[in-house]
Structure formats: C-alpha cells, structure tokens
Amino acid sequence: MTIPVELNSEEIRQLKELTKLDNEAAAVSQAARDYVRLRRLRELKSVSGKVDFEDNWRELESLEDDELGFPQ
C-alpha cells in the first residue's frame, strides 16, 4: 500500500540520519516501524507490575504433589 506523505527536506534529512538509510522511502518506512514498536513497548511498560495474582502457589504445589503421589 502506498500513501502520500509530505515532509520537508529537514525532516527527511533527520529521518535518513537517524535510520542510517540513504533512500527516503526506506527511511520513512523504517521510522514508522520503529515508532509502532516503541509505542507498543511503552504500552507494555505501562501495565508492567499491574498483574493481579493469587498467592496460592503452596496450595497448588500440594495439590500437584497429591496427584503425582509424592509423599508429604
């Protein structure tokens, strides 16, 4: 898919410099992919440490031992 994007020469120069690509189209494509990746990483970071869990690992381990026939 192609879409027209209007950038001035300074923006293009910066994109080429940051992506280390000489081709303008390749630089814009790489910058867009990098942006999407960065946003997804930020979303993951924002939910980091916010997972609720039950502290019942001992009970679950005991149930597993019972199922496998391990002596207590």
mmCIF file of C-alpha atoms in Angstrom:
data_model
loop_
_atom_site.group_PDB
_atom_site.id
_atom_site.type_symbol
_atom_site.label_atom_id
_atom_site.label_comp_id
_atom_site.label_asym_id
_atom_site.label_seq_id
_atom_site.Cartn_x
_atom_site.Cartn_y
_atom_site.Cartn_z
ATOM 1 C CA MET A 1 0.000 0.000 0.000
ATOM 2 C CA THR A 2 1.283 3.453 -0.784
ATOM 3 C CA ILE A 3 0.250 6.705 0.835
ATOM 4 C CA PRO A 4 1.480 10.206 0.134
ATOM 5 C CA VAL A 5 3.438 11.752 2.995
ATOM 6 C CA GLU A 6 4.542 15.349 2.984
ATOM 7 C CA LEU A 7 7.769 16.060 4.854
ATOM 8 C CA ASN A 8 10.105 18.971 4.440
ATOM 9 C CA SER A 9 13.739 18.483 3.480
ATOM 10 C CA GLU A 10 14.944 18.864 7.086
ATOM 11 C CA GLU A 11 12.580 16.147 8.321
ATOM 12 C CA ILE A 12 13.737 13.841 5.532
ATOM 13 C CA ARG A 13 17.386 14.597 6.354
ATOM 14 C CA GLN A 14 16.811 13.774 10.023
ATOM 15 C CA LEU A 15 14.989 10.542 9.195
ATOM 16 C CA LYS A 16 17.796 9.450 6.893
ATOM 17 C CA GLU A 17 20.371 10.323 9.540
ATOM 18 C CA LEU A 18 18.574 8.529 12.382
ATOM 19 C CA THR A 19 17.743 5.421 10.374
ATOM 20 C CA LYS A 20 21.141 5.428 8.635
ATOM 21 C CA LEU A 21 19.385 4.851 5.314
ATOM 22 C CA ASP A 22 20.044 6.833 2.137
ATOM 23 C CA ASN A 23 16.739 6.029 0.456
ATOM 24 C CA GLU A 24 13.978 8.424 1.525
ATOM 25 C CA ALA A 25 11.157 5.883 1.219
ATOM 26 C CA ALA A 26 13.108 3.261 3.144
ATOM 27 C CA ALA A 27 13.917 5.798 5.879
ATOM 28 C CA VAL A 28 10.257 6.788 6.264
ATOM 29 C CA SER A 29 9.169 3.128 6.351
ATOM 30 C CA GLN A 30 11.803 2.244 8.946
ATOM 31 C CA ALA A 31 10.878 5.265 11.074
ATOM 32 C CA ALA A 32 7.207 4.249 11.014
ATOM 33 C CA ARG A 33 8.046 0.660 12.039
ATOM 34 C CA ASP A 34 10.300 1.935 14.829
ATOM 35 C CA TYR A 35 7.546 4.259 16.052
ATOM 36 C CA VAL A 36 4.990 1.439 16.206
ATOM 37 C CA ARG A 37 7.466 -0.774 18.070
ATOM 38 C CA LEU A 38 8.272 1.996 20.556
ATOM 39 C CA ARG A 39 4.586 2.704 21.244
ATOM 40 C CA ARG A 40 3.907 -0.987 21.878
ATOM 41 C CA LEU A 41 6.858 -1.196 24.257
ATOM 42 C CA ARG A 42 5.552 1.851 26.123
ATOM 43 C CA GLU A 43 2.126 0.235 26.418
ATOM 44 C CA LEU A 44 3.696 -2.918 27.833
ATOM 45 C CA LYS A 45 5.746 -0.867 30.261
ATOM 46 C CA SER A 46 2.656 0.991 31.467
ATOM 47 C CA VAL A 47 0.996 -2.268 32.541
ATOM 48 C CA SER A 48 4.178 -3.750 33.983
ATOM 49 C CA GLY A 49 3.754 -4.705 37.611
ATOM 50 C CA LYS A 50 -0.016 -4.365 37.477
ATOM 51 C CA VAL A 51 -0.873 -8.035 37.224
ATOM 52 C CA ASP A 52 -3.068 -9.382 39.997
ATOM 53 C CA PHE A 53 -2.355 -12.891 41.131
ATOM 54 C CA GLU A 54 -3.307 -15.120 43.996
ATOM 55 C CA ASP A 55 -0.570 -16.090 46.398
ATOM 56 C CA ASN A 56 -1.662 -19.704 46.460
ATOM 57 C CA TRP A 57 1.366 -21.422 44.970
ATOM 58 C CA ARG A 58 1.903 -23.593 48.053
ATOM 59 C CA GLU A 59 -1.644 -24.914 47.862
ATOM 60 C CA LEU A 60 -1.317 -25.598 44.127
ATOM 61 C CA GLU A 61 2.014 -27.326 44.636
ATOM 62 C CA SER A 62 0.487 -29.519 47.352
ATOM 63 C CA LEU A 63 -2.386 -30.478 45.040
ATOM 64 C CA GLU A 64 0.089 -31.338 42.304
ATOM 65 C CA ASP A 65 2.151 -33.471 44.691
ATOM 66 C CA ASP A 66 -1.031 -35.316 45.745
ATOM 67 C CA GLU A 67 -1.931 -36.002 42.113
ATOM 68 C CA LEU A 68 1.553 -37.363 41.410
ATOM 69 C CA GLY A 69 1.565 -39.468 44.559
ATOM 70 C CA PHE A 70 4.511 -37.803 46.258
ATOM 71 C CA PRO A 71 4.759 -38.459 49.992
ATOM 72 C CA GLN A 72 4.239 -35.448 52.250
#
